[in-house]
CSV table of C-alpha atoms in Angstrom, one decimal:
chain,number,residue,atom,x,y,z
A,1307,MET,CA,14.5,29.7,20.6
A,1308,SER,CA,11.8,30.4,23.8
A,1309,VAL,CA,10.3,27.8,26.5
A,1310,ILE,CA,7.3,29.3,24.4
A,1311,ASP,CA,7.9,28.2,21.2
A,1312,ASP,CA,9.9,25.0,22.6
A,1313,LEU,CA,6.4,23.7,23.8
A,1314,ALA,CA,4.5,24.5,20.6
A,1315,SER,CA,7.1,23.4,18.2
A,1316,GLU,CA,6.6,19.9,20.6
A,1317,PHE,CA,2.9,20.2,20.0
A,1318,ALA,CA,3.6,20.3,16.7
A,1319,ARG,CA,4.6,17.5,16.3
A,1320,LEU,CA,1.6,15.5,17.4
A,1321,PRO,CA,-0.3,14.0,14.4
A,1322,GLY,CA,-2.7,16.7,13.5
A,1323,ILE,CA,-1.4,19.8,14.7
A,1324,GLY,CA,-0.6,22.5,13.2
A,1325,ARG,CA,1.6,25.6,13.9
A,1326,LYS,CA,-0.9,27.5,14.8
A,1327,THR,CA,-3.0,25.1,16.9
A,1328,ALA,CA,0.8,24.3,18.5
A,1329,TYR,CA,0.5,27.8,20.0
A,1330,ARG,CA,-3.2,28.5,20.8
A,1331,LEU,CA,-3.2,25.0,22.9
A,1332,THR,CA,1.0,26.9,24.0
A,1333,HIS,CA,-1.0,30.0,24.7
A,1334,HIS,CA,-3.8,27.6,26.6
A,1335,LEU,CA,-1.7,26.3,28.4
A,1336,LEU,CA,-0.5,29.4,29.6
A,1337,LYS,CA,-3.5,30.8,30.6
A,1338,VAL,CA,-4.8,28.0,32.6
A,1339,ALA,CA,-3.9,27.2,36.5
A,1340,PRO,CA,-0.1,26.5,36.5
A,1341,GLU,CA,-1.2,22.8,38.7
A,1342,GLU,CA,-3.5,22.8,35.7
A,1343,ALA,CA,-0.4,22.9,33.4
A,1344,CYS,CA,1.7,20.5,35.5
A,1345,ARG,CA,-1.4,17.6,35.5
A,1346,LEU,CA,-0.5,17.0,32.0
A,1347,ALA,CA,2.8,16.8,32.6
A,1348,ARG,CA,3.0,14.3,35.2
A,1349,ALA,CA,0.3,12.7,33.1
A,1350,ILE,CA,2.5,12.8,29.9
A,1351,ASP,CA,5.6,11.8,32.1
A,1352,ALA,CA,3.9,9.0,33.6
A,1353,MET,CA,2.8,7.7,30.8
A,1354,ALA,CA,6.0,7.6,28.8
A,1355,GLU,CA,7.6,5.8,31.9
A,1356,ARG,CA,5.1,3.3,32.8
A,1357,VAL,CA,3.1,2.4,29.1
A,1358,ARG,CA,4.9,-0.8,27.8
A,1359,ARG,CA,4.7,-2.9,24.8
A,1360,CYS,CA,2.9,-6.5,25.8
A,1361,SER,CA,5.0,-9.3,25.8
A,1362,ILE,CA,2.8,-11.7,24.9
A,1363,CYS,CA,0.5,-9.6,22.6
A,1364,HIS,CA,2.0,-6.4,21.6
A,1365,ASN,CA,-0.9,-4.1,23.5
A,1366,LEU,CA,0.2,-1.0,25.6
A,1367,SER,CA,-0.8,-1.4,29.4
A,1368,GLU,CA,1.1,-0.7,32.4
A,1369,SER,CA,1.8,-4.4,33.2
A,1370,ASP,CA,3.1,-7.1,31.4
A,1371,PRO,CA,1.4,-8.8,30.6
A,1372,CYS,CA,-1.9,-7.2,30.4
A,1373,GLU,CA,-4.6,-6.7,31.5
A,1374,TYR,CA,-6.2,-9.2,28.7
A,1375,CYS,CA,-3.7,-11.5,29.0
A,1376,SER,CA,-3.2,-11.7,32.4
A,1377,ASN,CA,-7.3,-11.6,33.0
A,1378,PRO,CA,-7.9,-15.3,33.1
A,1379,ALA,CA,-11.9,-14.5,33.0
A,1380,ARG,CA,-11.0,-13.9,29.0
A,1381,ASP,CA,-11.5,-16.9,26.5
A,1382,ARG,CA,-8.2,-18.7,25.2
A,1383,THR,CA,-9.6,-20.4,22.5
A,1384,THR,CA,-10.3,-17.2,20.3
A,1385,ILE,CA,-7.3,-14.4,19.4
A,1386,CYS,CA,-8.3,-11.4,17.5
A,1387,VAL,CA,-6.0,-9.8,15.8
A,1388,VAL,CA,-6.0,-5.6,15.0
A,1389,GLU,CA,-4.0,-3.3,13.0
A,1390,GLU,CA,-2.9,-0.8,16.5
A,1391,ALA,CA,-3.5,-1.1,20.4
A,1392,SER,CA,-5.6,1.5,19.6
A,1393,ASP,CA,-8.1,-1.0,17.9
A,1394,ILE,CA,-8.7,-2.9,21.0
A,1395,ARG,CA,-10.5,-0.3,22.9
A,1396,ALA,CA,-13.0,0.2,20.0
A,1397,ILE,CA,-13.6,-4.0,19.8
A,1398,ASP,CA,-13.8,-4.6,23.8
A,1399,SER,CA,-15.6,-1.7,24.7
A,1400,SER,CA,-18.5,-3.2,21.6
A,1401,GLY,CA,-18.7,-6.1,25.1
A,1402,GLY,CA,-19.4,-8.4,21.3
A,1403,PHE,CA,-15.5,-10.3,22.7
A,1404,ARG,CA,-14.1,-11.8,25.5
A,1405,GLY,CA,-11.1,-12.9,24.0
A,1406,LEU,CA,-7.5,-12.6,23.8
A,1407,TYR,CA,-5.9,-9.7,21.7
A,1408,HIS,CA,-3.0,-9.8,19.3
A,1409,VAL,CA,-1.1,-6.4,17.5
A,1410,LEU,CA,0.4,-6.8,14.7
A,1411,GLY,CA,1.7,-2.5,14.7
A,1412,GLY,CA,0.1,-2.4,11.0
A,1413,CYS,CA,-0.7,-3.6,7.9
A,1414,LEU,CA,1.0,-4.7,4.9
A,1415,SER,CA,2.1,-2.3,2.6
A,1416,PRO,CA,4.4,-2.8,-0.6
A,1417,LEU,CA,4.4,0.7,-0.9
A,1418,ASP,CA,6.0,1.5,2.4
A,1419,GLY,CA,7.8,-1.0,2.4
A,1420,ILE,CA,5.9,-3.3,5.5
A,1421,GLY,CA,6.1,-6.6,4.8
A,1422,PRO,CA,5.4,-9.5,7.0
A,1423,ASP,CA,8.8,-8.8,8.9
A,1424,GLU,CA,7.6,-5.8,9.4
A,1425,LEU,CA,4.5,-7.2,11.8
A,1426,ASN,CA,4.3,-9.2,14.8
A,1427,VAL,CA,3.4,-11.9,13.0
A,1428,GLU,CA,5.9,-14.2,14.2
A,1429,SER,CA,5.3,-13.6,18.1
A,1430,LEU,CA,1.6,-14.3,16.7
A,1431,GLN,CA,1.9,-17.8,15.4
A,1432,SER,CA,4.1,-19.1,18.5
A,1433,ARG,CA,0.7,-18.3,20.6
A,1434,LEU,CA,-0.8,-20.7,18.7
A,1435,ASP,CA,-1.3,-23.3,21.2
A,1436,GLU,CA,-4.2,-25.9,21.2
A,1437,ASN,CA,-5.6,-23.9,23.2
A,1438,VAL,CA,-6.7,-21.4,20.5
A,1439,ARG,CA,-9.2,-22.2,17.7
A,1440,GLU,CA,-10.2,-19.6,16.2
A,1441,VAL,CA,-8.0,-16.5,14.6
A,1442,ILE,CA,-10.8,-12.9,13.9
A,1443,VAL,CA,-8.8,-10.9,11.2
A,1444,ALA,CA,-9.9,-7.6,12.2
A,1445,THR,CA,-7.7,-5.2,10.3
A,1446,ASN,CA,-9.3,-2.2,8.8
A,1447,PRO,CA,-11.7,-2.8,5.8
A,1448,SER,CA,-9.3,-1.4,3.3
A,1449,VAL,CA,-7.3,-3.1,0.6
A,1450,GLU,CA,-4.3,-3.7,2.5
A,1451,GLY,CA,-6.2,-4.7,5.5
A,1452,GLU,CA,-7.4,-7.0,3.1
A,1453,ALA,CA,-4.1,-7.8,1.6
A,1454,THR,CA,-2.9,-8.8,5.3
A,1455,ALA,CA,-5.7,-10.4,6.7
A,1456,ALA,CA,-5.0,-12.9,3.1
A,1457,TYR,CA,-1.4,-13.5,4.5
A,1458,LEU,CA,-2.6,-14.3,7.6
A,1459,HIS,CA,-4.7,-16.7,6.3
A,1460,LYS,CA,-2.5,-18.5,4.2
A,1461,ILE,CA,0.1,-19.0,7.0
A,1462,LEU,CA,-2.4,-19.5,9.2
A,1463,ASP,CA,-5.5,-22.2,8.1
A,1464,PRO,CA,-2.7,-24.9,7.2
A,1465,ARG,CA,-2.0,-25.3,11.1
A,1466,GLY,CA,-6.0,-25.6,11.1
A,1467,ILE,CA,-7.2,-23.3,12.8
A,1468,ARG,CA,-10.6,-21.2,11.6
A,1469,VAL,CA,-9.6,-18.0,10.7
A,1470,THR,CA,-12.5,-15.9,9.9
A,1471,ARG,CA,-12.7,-12.0,8.6
A,1472,LEU,CA,-15.4,-9.6,10.3
A,1473,ALA,CA,-17.9,-8.8,8.0
A,1474,ARG,CA,-18.7,-6.1,5.8
A,1475,GLY,CA,-21.3,-3.6,4.9
A,1476,LEU,CA,-23.4,-1.2,5.5
A,1477,PRO,CA,-23.7,0.9,9.1
A,1478,VAL,CA,-26.2,0.2,11.2
A,1479,GLY,CA,-28.0,3.5,11.6
A,1480,GLY,CA,-27.0,3.7,7.9
A,1481,ASP,CA,-29.1,5.0,4.5
A,1482,LEU,CA,-29.1,2.3,1.9
A,1483,GLU,CA,-30.1,5.1,-0.1
A,1484,TYR,CA,-26.8,7.3,0.4
A,1485,ALA,CA,-24.3,4.6,0.5
A,1486,ASP,CA,-21.8,4.1,-1.8
A,1487,GLY,CA,-21.1,1.5,-5.0
A,1488,VAL,CA,-18.5,-0.3,-3.2
A,1489,THR,CA,-20.1,-1.2,0.0
A,1490,ILE,CA,-22.9,-2.2,-1.2
A,1491,ALA,CA,-21.4,-4.7,-3.1
A,1492,GLN,CA,-19.3,-5.2,0.2
A,1493,ALA,CA,-23.0,-6.3,1.5
A,1494,LEU,CA,-24.1,-8.0,-0.9
A,1495,ALA,CA,-21.5,-10.2,-1.2
A,1496,GLY,CA,-21.3,-11.2,2.6
A,1497,ARG,CA,-24.9,-11.1,2.6
A,1498,ARG,CA,-26.3,-14.2,4.8
A,1499,VAL,CA,-29.7,-15.9,5.5
A,1500,ILE,CA,-32.1,-14.9,7.6
B,875,MET,CA,-11.2,28.3,-6.9
B,876,PRO,CA,-12.3,26.8,-10.1
B,877,LEU,CA,-13.7,23.3,-9.2
B,878,VAL,CA,-12.7,20.6,-11.5
B,879,THR,CA,-14.4,17.4,-12.6
B,880,THR,CA,-11.7,14.5,-14.2
B,881,GLU,CA,-11.1,10.6,-14.5
B,882,ALA,CA,-8.6,9.2,-11.6
B,883,THR,CA,-7.1,6.4,-10.1
B,884,VAL,CA,-6.0,6.6,-6.4
B,885,LEU,CA,-2.6,5.5,-6.1
B,886,LYS,CA,-2.6,5.7,-2.4
B,887,THR,CA,-3.7,7.0,0.6
B,888,TYR,CA,-3.1,8.1,3.7
B,889,GLU,CA,-4.5,8.5,6.9
B,890,TYR,CA,-4.7,12.7,8.0
B,891,SER,CA,-6.1,13.3,11.5
B,892,GLU,CA,-8.8,11.9,13.2
B,893,THR,CA,-11.2,11.7,9.9
B,894,SER,CA,-9.6,12.7,7.0
B,895,LYS,CA,-7.4,10.8,4.1
B,896,ILE,CA,-4.8,12.4,1.6
B,897,LEU,CA,-5.4,10.5,-1.5
B,898,ARG,CA,-2.3,11.0,-4.1
B,899,LEU,CA,-4.4,10.6,-7.8
B,900,LEU,CA,-3.4,10.1,-11.0
B,901,THR,CA,-6.0,12.2,-13.5
B,902,ARG,CA,-6.3,12.0,-17.1
B,903,ASP,CA,-6.6,16.2,-17.2
B,904,LEU,CA,-3.8,17.5,-14.5
B,905,GLY,CA,-0.9,14.2,-14.1
B,906,LEU,CA,-0.5,13.5,-10.6
B,907,CYS,CA,-2.4,15.2,-7.5
B,908,SER,CA,-2.9,15.3,-4.4
B,909,VAL,CA,-6.6,15.2,-2.1
B,910,ILE,CA,-8.1,16.0,0.7
B,911,ALA,CA,-11.0,14.2,1.9
B,912,LYS,CA,-12.1,15.5,5.1
B,913,GLY,CA,-14.4,13.4,7.0
B,914,ALA,CA,-13.9,10.3,4.6
B,915,ARG,CA,-12.7,8.0,7.5
B,916,ARG,CA,-16.0,8.3,10.0
B,917,PRO,CA,-18.5,5.5,9.2
B,918,LYS,CA,-20.6,7.3,7.7
B,919,SER,CA,-19.0,9.6,5.4
B,920,ARG,CA,-20.7,10.3,2.4
B,921,PHE,CA,-17.4,8.7,0.9
B,922,GLY,CA,-18.0,5.5,2.6
B,923,GLY,CA,-15.4,2.5,0.8
B,924,LEU,CA,-14.7,4.3,-2.2
B,925,LEU,CA,-11.3,6.3,-1.7
B,926,GLU,CA,-9.3,2.7,-1.3
B,927,PRO,CA,-6.4,2.4,-3.4
B,928,PHE,CA,-6.9,1.3,-7.0
B,929,THR,CA,-9.7,2.6,-7.4
B,930,ASP,CA,-11.1,4.5,-10.7
B,931,GLY,CA,-13.9,7.0,-10.5
B,932,GLU,CA,-14.5,10.9,-11.6
B,933,ALA,CA,-13.0,13.2,-9.0
B,934,THR,CA,-14.6,16.4,-8.6
B,935,PHE,CA,-12.4,19.0,-6.0
B,936,TYR,CA,-11.5,23.0,-5.6
B,937,ALA,CA,-8.4,23.5,-7.3
B,938,LYS,CA,-6.0,26.0,-5.8
B,939,GLU,CA,-3.4,28.1,-8.2
B,940,GLY,CA,-0.3,27.5,-6.6
B,941,ARG,CA,-1.8,25.3,-4.0
B,942,GLU,CA,-0.1,21.2,-3.9
B,943,LEU,CA,-3.2,20.5,-1.7
B,944,HIS,CA,-7.2,20.7,-3.1
B,945,THR,CA,-10.0,19.4,-1.5
B,946,LEU,CA,-12.2,16.9,-2.9
B,947,SER,CA,-15.9,17.0,-3.2
B,948,GLY,CA,-17.1,14.5,-4.2
B,949,PHE,CA,-15.9,11.0,-6.2
B,950,GLU,CA,-18.4,9.1,-8.3
B,951,LEU,CA,-17.0,5.3,-8.5
B,952,HIS,CA,-16.1,3.8,-12.0
B,953,ARG,CA,-14.4,0.5,-11.1
B,954,GLU,CA,-13.5,-0.7,-7.7
B,955,ARG,CA,-10.0,-3.3,-7.3
B,956,GLN,CA,-10.8,-4.9,-3.8
B,957,ALA,CA,-10.7,-7.6,-5.4
B,958,LEU,CA,-6.7,-7.0,-5.7
B,959,GLY,CA,-6.0,-7.3,-1.7
B,960,ARG,CA,-7.5,-10.4,-1.8
B,961,GLU,CA,-4.3,-12.6,-2.9
B,962,LEU,CA,-0.4,-10.9,-2.1
B,963,VAL,CA,0.9,-11.6,-5.5
B,964,ARG,CA,-1.9,-9.3,-7.0
B,965,TYR,CA,-1.8,-7.0,-4.2
B,966,ALA,CA,2.4,-6.9,-4.4
B,967,GLY,CA,1.5,-5.9,-8.6
B,968,ALA,CA,-0.8,-3.7,-8.4
B,969,GLY,CA,1.5,-1.8,-5.6
B,970,LEU,CA,4.7,-1.9,-8.3
B,971,LEU,CA,2.2,-0.2,-11.1
B,972,SER,CA,1.5,2.4,-8.6
B,973,GLU,CA,4.6,3.3,-7.1
B,974,ILE,CA,6.0,3.9,-10.9
B,975,VAL,CA,3.5,6.0,-11.8
B,976,LEU,CA,3.7,7.6,-7.8
B,977,ARG,CA,7.4,8.2,-7.8
B,978,PHE,CA,8.2,8.8,-12.1
B,979,ALA,CA,5.4,10.0,-13.6
B,980,PRO,CA,5.6,13.5,-14.9
B,981,ALA,CA,3.9,16.1,-13.4
B,982,ALA,CA,1.9,17.5,-16.5
B,983,ALA,CA,-0.9,15.5,-16.8
B,984,ASP,CA,-0.3,12.7,-19.6
B,985,ASP,CA,-3.0,10.6,-21.5
B,986,GLU,CA,-1.7,7.7,-22.6
B,987,LEU,CA,-0.2,6.7,-19.2
B,988,PHE,CA,-2.9,7.8,-17.2
B,989,PHE,CA,-5.2,4.9,-19.4
B,990,GLN,CA,-1.5,2.0,-19.7
B,991,LEU,CA,-2.3,2.5,-15.9
B,992,ARG,CA,-5.9,1.6,-15.3
B,993,ARG,CA,-5.4,-1.1,-18.5
B,994,GLY,CA,-2.3,-3.0,-16.4
B,995,LEU,CA,-4.5,-3.1,-13.1
B,996,ASP,CA,-7.6,-4.6,-15.3
B,997,HIS,CA,-5.3,-7.0,-16.0
B,998,LEU,CA,-4.4,-8.0,-12.6
B,999,VAL,CA,-7.8,-8.1,-11.4
B,1000,GLU,CA,-8.5,-10.6,-14.2
B,1001,GLU,CA,-5.8,-12.6,-15.4
B,1002,ASN,CA,-6.0,-16.2,-14.3
B,1003,GLY,CA,-2.4,-17.7,-15.2
B,1004,ASP,CA,0.8,-16.4,-14.6
B,1005,LEU,CA,0.4,-13.4,-12.5
B,1006,GLU,CA,4.6,-12.8,-12.8
B,1007,ILE,CA,4.5,-12.2,-17.0
B,1008,VAL,CA,1.5,-9.7,-16.6
B,1009,ILE,CA,3.5,-7.4,-13.8
B,1010,LEU,CA,6.3,-7.4,-15.4
B,1011,GLN,CA,4.9,-6.8,-18.9
B,1012,GLN,CA,2.6,-4.1,-17.5
B,1013,ALA,CA,5.6,-2.4,-15.4
B,1014,TRP,CA,7.2,-2.0,-18.9
B,1015,GLN,CA,5.0,-0.6,-20.7
B,1016,LEU,CA,4.1,2.2,-18.0
B,1017,ILE,CA,7.9,2.6,-18.4
B,1018,GLU,CA,8.5,2.4,-21.5
B,1019,ARG,CA,5.3,5.6,-21.1
B,1020,LEU,CA,7.5,7.6,-19.2
B,1021,GLY,CA,10.6,7.7,-22.1
B,1022,PHE,CA,13.0,4.5,-20.5
B,1023,ALA,CA,12.4,1.4,-22.9
B,1024,PRO,CA,15.5,0.0,-23.3
B,1025,SER,CA,16.5,-1.2,-26.9
B,1026,ILE,CA,16.9,-4.7,-27.4
B,1027,ASP,CA,16.7,-5.3,-31.1
B,1028,ARG,CA,20.2,-3.5,-32.5
B,1029,CYS,CA,23.3,-2.9,-30.0
B,1030,THR,CA,23.4,-0.1,-28.6
B,1031,LEU,CA,26.7,0.6,-29.3
B,1032,CYS,CA,27.8,-0.6,-33.0
B,1033,GLY,CA,23.5,-0.7,-34.4
B,1034,ALA,CA,24.1,-4.1,-35.5
B,1035,GLY,CA,20.8,-5.7,-35.3
B,1036,ILE,CA,20.8,-8.9,-32.8
B,1037,VAL,CA,19.9,-12.2,-34.9
B,1038,GLY,CA,17.5,-14.9,-32.5
B,1039,ASP,CA,19.6,-17.3,-31.4
B,1040,GLU,CA,22.6,-14.9,-30.9
B,1041,ASP,CA,24.0,-14.2,-27.2
B,1042,CYS,CA,24.6,-10.6,-26.5
B,1043,PHE,CA,24.8,-8.5,-23.6
B,1044,PHE,CA,22.7,-6.5,-21.6
B,1045,ASP,CA,24.2,-2.9,-20.2
B,1046,LEU,CA,22.3,-1.6,-17.4
B,1047,GLY,CA,23.6,2.0,-18.5
B,1048,GLY,CA,23.5,2.3,-21.6
B,1049,GLY,CA,20.2,1.1,-21.6
B,1050,GLY,CA,19.8,-1.9,-24.3
B,1051,ALA,CA,20.9,-4.9,-25.4
B,1052,ILE,CA,25.3,-4.9,-26.8
B,1053,CYS,CA,26.3,-8.0,-29.2
B,1054,ALA,CA,29.4,-10.1,-28.6
B,1055,ARG,CA,31.5,-8.4,-30.9
B,1056,CYS,CA,31.6,-5.0,-28.5
B,1057,ARG,CA,31.5,-6.6,-25.6
B,1058,THR,CA,35.1,-7.3,-26.4
B,1059,ARG,CA,36.1,-3.9,-27.7
B,1060,THR,CA,34.7,-2.2,-24.2
B,1061,SER,CA,35.1,-2.5,-20.7
B,1062,GLY,CA,33.7,-0.8,-17.2
B,1063,LEU,CA,30.3,-1.5,-18.5
B,1064,SER,CA,27.6,-2.7,-16.5
B,1065,LEU,CA,27.2,-5.6,-18.2
B,1066,ARG,CA,25.0,-8.9,-17.9
B,1067,PRO,CA,24.5,-12.2,-20.0
B,1068,LEU,CA,21.4,-11.9,-22.0
B,1069,LYS,CA,21.3,-15.2,-23.5
B,1070,PRO,CA,18.6,-16.0,-26.5
B,1071,ARG,CA,15.6,-17.1,-24.4
B,1072,ALA,CA,15.9,-14.3,-22.0
B,1073,ARG,CA,16.1,-11.5,-25.2
B,1074,ALA,CA,13.4,-13.2,-26.5
B,1075,GLU,CA,10.9,-12.9,-23.2
B,1076,LEU,CA,11.9,-9.8,-22.8
B,1077,ILE,CA,11.1,-8.6,-26.3
B,1078,GLY,CA,7.9,-10.6,-25.1
B,1079,LEU,CA,7.5,-8.6,-22.0
B,1080,LEU,CA,8.0,-5.2,-23.9
B,1081,SER,CA,5.5,-5.4,-27.1
B,1082,PRO,CA,2.5,-3.4,-26.4
B,1083,ARG,CA,0.2,-6.5,-27.4
B,1084,PRO,CA,0.3,-8.9,-24.9
B,1085,PRO,CA,2.2,-11.6,-27.2
B,1086,LEU,CA,2.9,-14.2,-23.3
B,1087,PRO,CA,0.9,-15.9,-23.1
B,1088,ALA,CA,-0.4,-15.2,-19.5
B,1089,ALA,CA,-1.2,-19.1,-19.1
B,1090,ARG,CA,2.6,-19.6,-19.4
B,1091,ARG,CA,5.5,-19.5,-17.2
B,1092,LEU,CA,8.3,-17.4,-17.6
B,1093,GLU,CA,11.9,-19.8,-18.6
B,1094,THR,CA,13.6,-17.2,-17.1
B,1095,ALA,CA,11.7,-15.8,-14.5
B,1096,PRO,CA,14.6,-14.7,-12.4
B,1097,ALA,CA,16.8,-13.3,-14.8
B,1098,GLN,CA,13.6,-10.8,-16.1
B,1099,ARG,CA,13.0,-10.0,-12.1
B,1100,ASP,CA,16.2,-9.1,-12.1
B,1101,LEU,CA,16.7,-6.7,-15.3
B,1102,LEU,CA,13.7,-4.6,-14.1
B,1103,ARG,CA,14.6,-4.6,-10.2
B,1104,ASP,CA,18.0,-3.2,-11.0
B,1105,PHE,CA,17.0,-1.1,-14.4
B,1106,ILE,CA,14.2,1.1,-12.8
B,1107,ALA,CA,16.7,1.7,-9.7
B,1108,TYR,CA,19.9,2.4,-12.4
B,1109,HIS,CA,17.1,4.9,-14.4
B,1110,LEU,CA,14.6,5.7,-12.5
B,1111,ALA,CA,15.2,5.3,-8.7
B,1112,ASP,CA,19.1,7.1,-7.8
B,1113,HIS,CA,20.3,3.2,-7.3
B,1114,ARG,CA,18.0,2.0,-4.7
B,1115,PRO,CA,15.4,-0.8,-5.4
B,1116,LEU,CA,11.4,0.2,-5.1
B,1117,ASN,CA,9.8,-1.2,-2.1
B,1118,SER,CA,7.0,-2.2,-3.9
B,1119,PHE,CA,9.2,-4.4,-5.2
B,1120,ARG,CA,11.1,-5.8,-2.6
B,1121,PHE,CA,8.1,-6.8,-1.6
B,1122,LEU,CA,7.2,-8.2,-4.6
B,1123,GLU,CA,10.2,-10.7,-4.8
B,1124,GLU,CA,9.4,-11.6,-1.3
B,1125,ARG,CA,5.9,-12.8,-2.2
B,1126,LEU,CA,7.4,-14.6,-5.5
B,1127,ARG,CA,9.9,-16.5,-3.7
């Protein structure tokens, strides 16, 4: 196998990259200046070398504990539980949450054989000291995410911790006329007094 | 490229690329199908929250001959079953019914299987009594529809009828009951005892009309669970238990 084929087959292993796109990316790197390709290689190398799972929240970070767990300015009474480390960036960039995070590593899925033992649930429970007053379950608004939230509520509620779930409903800027039935039903169920 | 519109139930979804989803559907007209819903994961997608597991609707897609993945162009909601996710045993049961269909349904359309799955999911959403009865009953109904129902009224070896209070055995490999007389004449079979009570409850679970009021609990629940798990593994799943069955058993413990 040539070096070109080798790189293309590595690209093709990435999610959402097919064979054609893999070759397109490979040929793009062959066209640009060699230092640009080397910069990409160095960035990948550094990421593989330095990025680790935080031993407390399982976030991906260069430091352990991660920048959220080690930041004394963050609110330690609230933990936001997310499915994947990439969800942290989305929530944190909203500016609406200044507490801590916990990455579950997925959600409950009977068909995929993913039960509570396959998720970072035990480490979540071990973090719940007397300071923690609320756990926000920010799993995806899907049946799997809902089941995961139900499970977390079942195990955390007896410990006297307030367990909340992100609201579901109409997207900001959306048009009610074009919203689907499931979303409208969820929005109605979650309506609040003005 | 014909545009197909058919009733469908979403069995499973997979994330694909940044914004799309691949769905495994049980359709009324084409049997099991895979479709890609482009852009379905965007917050303002026209599919919105419709494309979730256990949802019924009318799917419209471009079916290309010779292709295994079709492109979904529309999905009109008939019934959503989001409530299944709010209780783990219901969720596990729905997962089991979906996995049975996903793994063992024939490629061709089967009207009865299609409606059996929908009935099973509806029962799971609506049941207020013992969920385990409903799950086992609906799983056996699907297995029967797939052509693998066990025979328990008569001995599978001698054909003699088995009466209500008679101790008998269940032969996993033979797929049915064996009377006590034949038991003494056989060896090397994968037998397990089937007490009169367990046999009566199994007859109830296999019956198409629900003869077991779900308000009641199964007296032989662990034995019924073991039998269903092992029966599926032996006859349908190459001796491997289903992922969703393991998940269900952990929830019922």
